[in-house]
């Protein structure tokens, strides 16, 4: 008997019947298990060593962990956390807004705006943030008054530098203007990543350059812009510790101040680190949902969130295999007659 | 409606258009065929000033494209003017170029609301009618990547029609489609032609050109080699190059 090995023909009684689902013995991965055990052992040892070391660290205030607990929610530290958050948010808002403006300027056909943007990025990326913050903090050494006015008249609106540039303002301006230079390049990368056909289609509809940017290109660029922006925000959270040069007592400075007072250096570093880790975790979480929002239209179905996946795992552990529809041949239902 | 006189266009040292002469009357359907690289798409893009021409003159509806003539001097039009003129010409692309972050409805409503400053309600009402016309009312709230190629192209046509253009440009509208989806797009275009839309269609669909086209233009190497009634050109090409091309594609 010879048979043509091309599956059942349409006439065969088997046609349309679904064969039984495959049940095969999965490939074993002994090395995965072994490496997992090894990693766990090393991690446990490291945690234990650190834990007991801190426990035995005698600072006169009892066990190290008690010190950590005591200061974790202490008023001074909480004040520092608040300031750190304030600095991060304010600096990132300045950075993102100015960054978008700089990126659009950089890509503009107008040579003046493009060169201005290039120079800005060159200067603010090329000098250390700490120097920039320190400069704004000491601005009144070079400028005593800030304001606008008409030369050769008495008409002027302004105030003395010391009233305008408070230490907090100096830190925010320093961090924000520096961040804008980095954000400009991130936004530019996003804009370039959007297919040129999009711009053309929008122009063909009569949209102006600004409308094309605002309505068509930037929303699509967001997908590329958000991950590195999340990166920048998390990095900014920790860079705010440089605000100490402007005497702003944010989290790290506060922890140092307390440590100088009670000599519990390691304990307070742990306190600060725990807060930084906690804030970073929140930001990471927020970034995930922001990315999902801007992914609309880029994927057919959004993948389930970790929570949804977890729920699915819990409730479908012993679920029956998915139902197979009876229809074997699908006819496109939108074909016009 | 469209008049081209000695239109030239180069990219660097590569001459893409080497003197195009063409006239398209209102309500006429002109199909442009030719081998790839012959300058068909470039010419189409010159008509709505997505490309600047280097020499010659190009008019749409009696007005110069991209310039204003005063005496014997040409003045470049400001961006705002160029945009206004583009908004009166619809264009459909080979790769659809729908806005992926908007639903079908939002794609269609976008330009009427933001370019023409129409109220959202009025624009949406018209968008729904257009979706009905291209047979996609049930896809109103779908995103482009949830649609097949043919459906996407029909939305793209509706998007262009939403601006109530006086002229429609089609740049190989069916070339990126699966063969079985070509028909649904051509049907929509045929309907448009019957309603009296002025159309310039760059295409490889000879059947469509024969049935719907009023004029067939054969382009090669940056010039129009031959033009005339589609039946005549397809059946009795006068020029050797036209004959060679048609023998390969028919």
Short mmCIF file of C-alpha atoms in Angstrom, two decimals, chain A residues 185-312:
data_model
loop_
_atom_site.label_atom_id
_atom_site.label_comp_id
_atom_site.label_asym_id
_atom_site.label_seq_id
_atom_site.Cartn_x
_atom_site.Cartn_y
_atom_site.Cartn_z
CA UNK A 185 19.27 63.46 23.11
CA UNK A 186 16.86 60.80 24.36
CA UNK A 187 13.89 62.60 22.81
CA UNK A 188 15.80 63.12 19.58
CA UNK A 189 16.50 59.39 19.38
CA UNK A 190 12.79 58.76 19.82
CA UNK A 191 11.81 61.23 17.12
CA UNK A 192 14.30 59.76 14.64
CA UNK A 193 12.97 56.26 15.34
CA UNK A 194 9.52 57.12 13.95
CA UNK A 195 9.19 56.00 10.35
CA UNK A 196 9.43 58.83 7.83
CA UNK A 197 6.24 57.72 6.09
CA UNK A 198 4.33 58.96 9.14
CA UNK A 199 5.62 62.48 8.67
CA UNK A 200 4.85 62.33 4.96
CA UNK A 201 1.31 61.10 5.48
CA UNK A 202 0.69 63.86 8.01
CA UNK A 203 2.19 66.52 5.73
CA UNK A 204 0.10 65.28 2.82
CA UNK A 205 -2.97 65.94 4.96
CA UNK A 206 -1.84 69.54 5.32
CA UNK A 207 -0.51 69.46 8.87
CA UNK A 208 2.14 72.02 9.81
CA UNK A 209 5.56 70.96 11.03
CA UNK A 210 4.59 71.63 14.65
CA UNK A 211 1.33 69.70 14.34
CA UNK A 212 3.11 66.74 12.78
CA UNK A 213 5.54 66.72 15.69
CA UNK A 214 2.89 67.17 18.37
CA UNK A 215 0.12 64.94 17.08
CA UNK A 216 1.89 62.24 15.08
CA UNK A 217 5.60 61.90 15.75
CA UNK A 218 6.01 62.56 19.49
CA UNK A 219 3.21 60.21 20.63
CA UNK A 220 4.86 57.42 18.65
CA UNK A 221 8.33 58.41 19.83
CA UNK A 222 7.18 58.00 23.45
CA UNK A 223 7.57 54.24 23.18
CA UNK A 224 11.27 54.71 22.57
CA UNK A 225 11.62 57.68 24.93
CA UNK A 226 10.08 56.21 28.08
CA UNK A 227 12.52 53.41 29.02
CA UNK A 228 15.62 55.65 29.01
CA UNK A 229 13.59 58.39 30.72
CA UNK A 230 12.74 55.95 33.50
CA UNK A 231 16.45 55.30 33.70
CA UNK A 232 17.16 59.01 33.97
CA UNK A 233 14.52 59.48 36.68
CA UNK A 234 15.96 56.70 38.79
CA UNK A 235 19.44 58.06 38.22
CA UNK A 236 18.19 61.55 39.15
CA UNK A 237 16.77 60.21 42.42
CA UNK A 238 20.32 59.47 43.49
CA UNK A 239 22.01 62.40 41.79
CA UNK A 240 19.92 64.68 44.03
CA UNK A 241 22.41 63.82 46.77
CA UNK A 242 24.70 66.34 45.04
CA UNK A 243 22.33 69.06 46.25
CA UNK A 244 24.44 69.07 49.40
CA UNK A 245 26.78 71.56 47.67
CA UNK A 246 23.83 73.96 47.74
CA UNK A 247 23.28 73.08 51.42
CA UNK A 248 19.96 71.35 50.64
CA UNK A 249 19.48 68.69 53.32
CA UNK A 250 18.07 65.87 51.19
CA UNK A 251 18.07 62.21 52.19
CA UNK A 252 21.78 61.42 51.85
CA UNK A 253 22.90 64.65 53.50
CA UNK A 254 20.50 64.07 56.39
CA UNK A 255 21.80 60.54 56.87
CA UNK A 256 25.37 61.85 56.91
CA UNK A 257 24.46 64.57 59.40
CA UNK A 258 22.89 62.07 61.76
CA UNK A 259 25.87 59.73 61.37
CA UNK A 260 28.28 62.54 62.17
CA UNK A 261 26.36 62.99 65.35
CA UNK A 262 26.01 59.38 66.53
CA UNK A 263 28.83 57.65 64.59
CA UNK A 264 26.45 54.96 63.27
CA UNK A 265 27.83 55.39 59.74
CA UNK A 266 26.91 52.01 58.27
CA UNK A 267 23.47 51.97 59.89
CA UNK A 268 22.52 55.32 58.41
CA UNK A 269 23.86 54.35 55.01
CA UNK A 270 21.53 51.35 55.24
CA UNK A 271 18.64 53.64 56.17
CA UNK A 272 19.32 55.90 53.19
CA UNK A 273 19.78 52.91 50.85
CA UNK A 274 16.52 51.37 51.98
CA UNK A 275 14.67 54.57 51.14
CA UNK A 276 16.40 54.92 47.78
CA UNK A 277 15.54 51.30 46.95
CA UNK A 278 11.94 51.81 47.99
CA UNK A 279 11.52 54.95 45.87
CA UNK A 280 13.23 53.30 42.90
CA UNK A 281 10.84 50.36 43.15
CA UNK A 282 7.86 52.70 42.98
CA UNK A 283 9.29 54.46 39.94
CA UNK A 284 9.99 51.15 38.18
CA UNK A 285 6.40 50.15 38.79
CA UNK A 286 5.08 53.44 37.40
CA UNK A 287 7.30 53.15 34.33
CA UNK A 288 5.85 49.73 33.52
CA UNK A 289 2.32 51.09 33.32
CA UNK A 290 3.37 54.18 31.39
CA UNK A 291 5.03 51.95 28.80
CA UNK A 292 1.90 49.89 28.51
CA UNK A 293 -0.17 53.00 27.88
CA UNK A 294 2.01 54.19 25.01
CA UNK A 295 2.25 50.68 23.53
CA UNK A 296 -1.36 50.94 22.36
CA UNK A 297 -1.52 50.41 18.65
CA UNK A 298 1.97 48.92 18.62
CA UNK A 299 0.90 45.46 19.69
CA UNK A 300 -2.29 43.66 18.72
CA UNK A 301 -3.09 42.66 22.28
CA UNK A 302 -1.35 44.15 25.27
CA UNK A 303 0.39 41.43 27.25
CA UNK A 304 -1.12 40.81 30.71
CA UNK A 305 0.36 42.76 33.60
CA UNK A 306 2.34 40.79 36.19
CA UNK A 307 -0.72 40.94 38.46
CA UNK A 308 -3.00 39.59 35.75
CA UNK A 309 -0.48 36.87 34.98
CA UNK A 310 -0.27 35.96 38.65
CA UNK A 311 -4.05 35.75 38.93
CA UNK A 312 -4.22 33.64 35.80
#
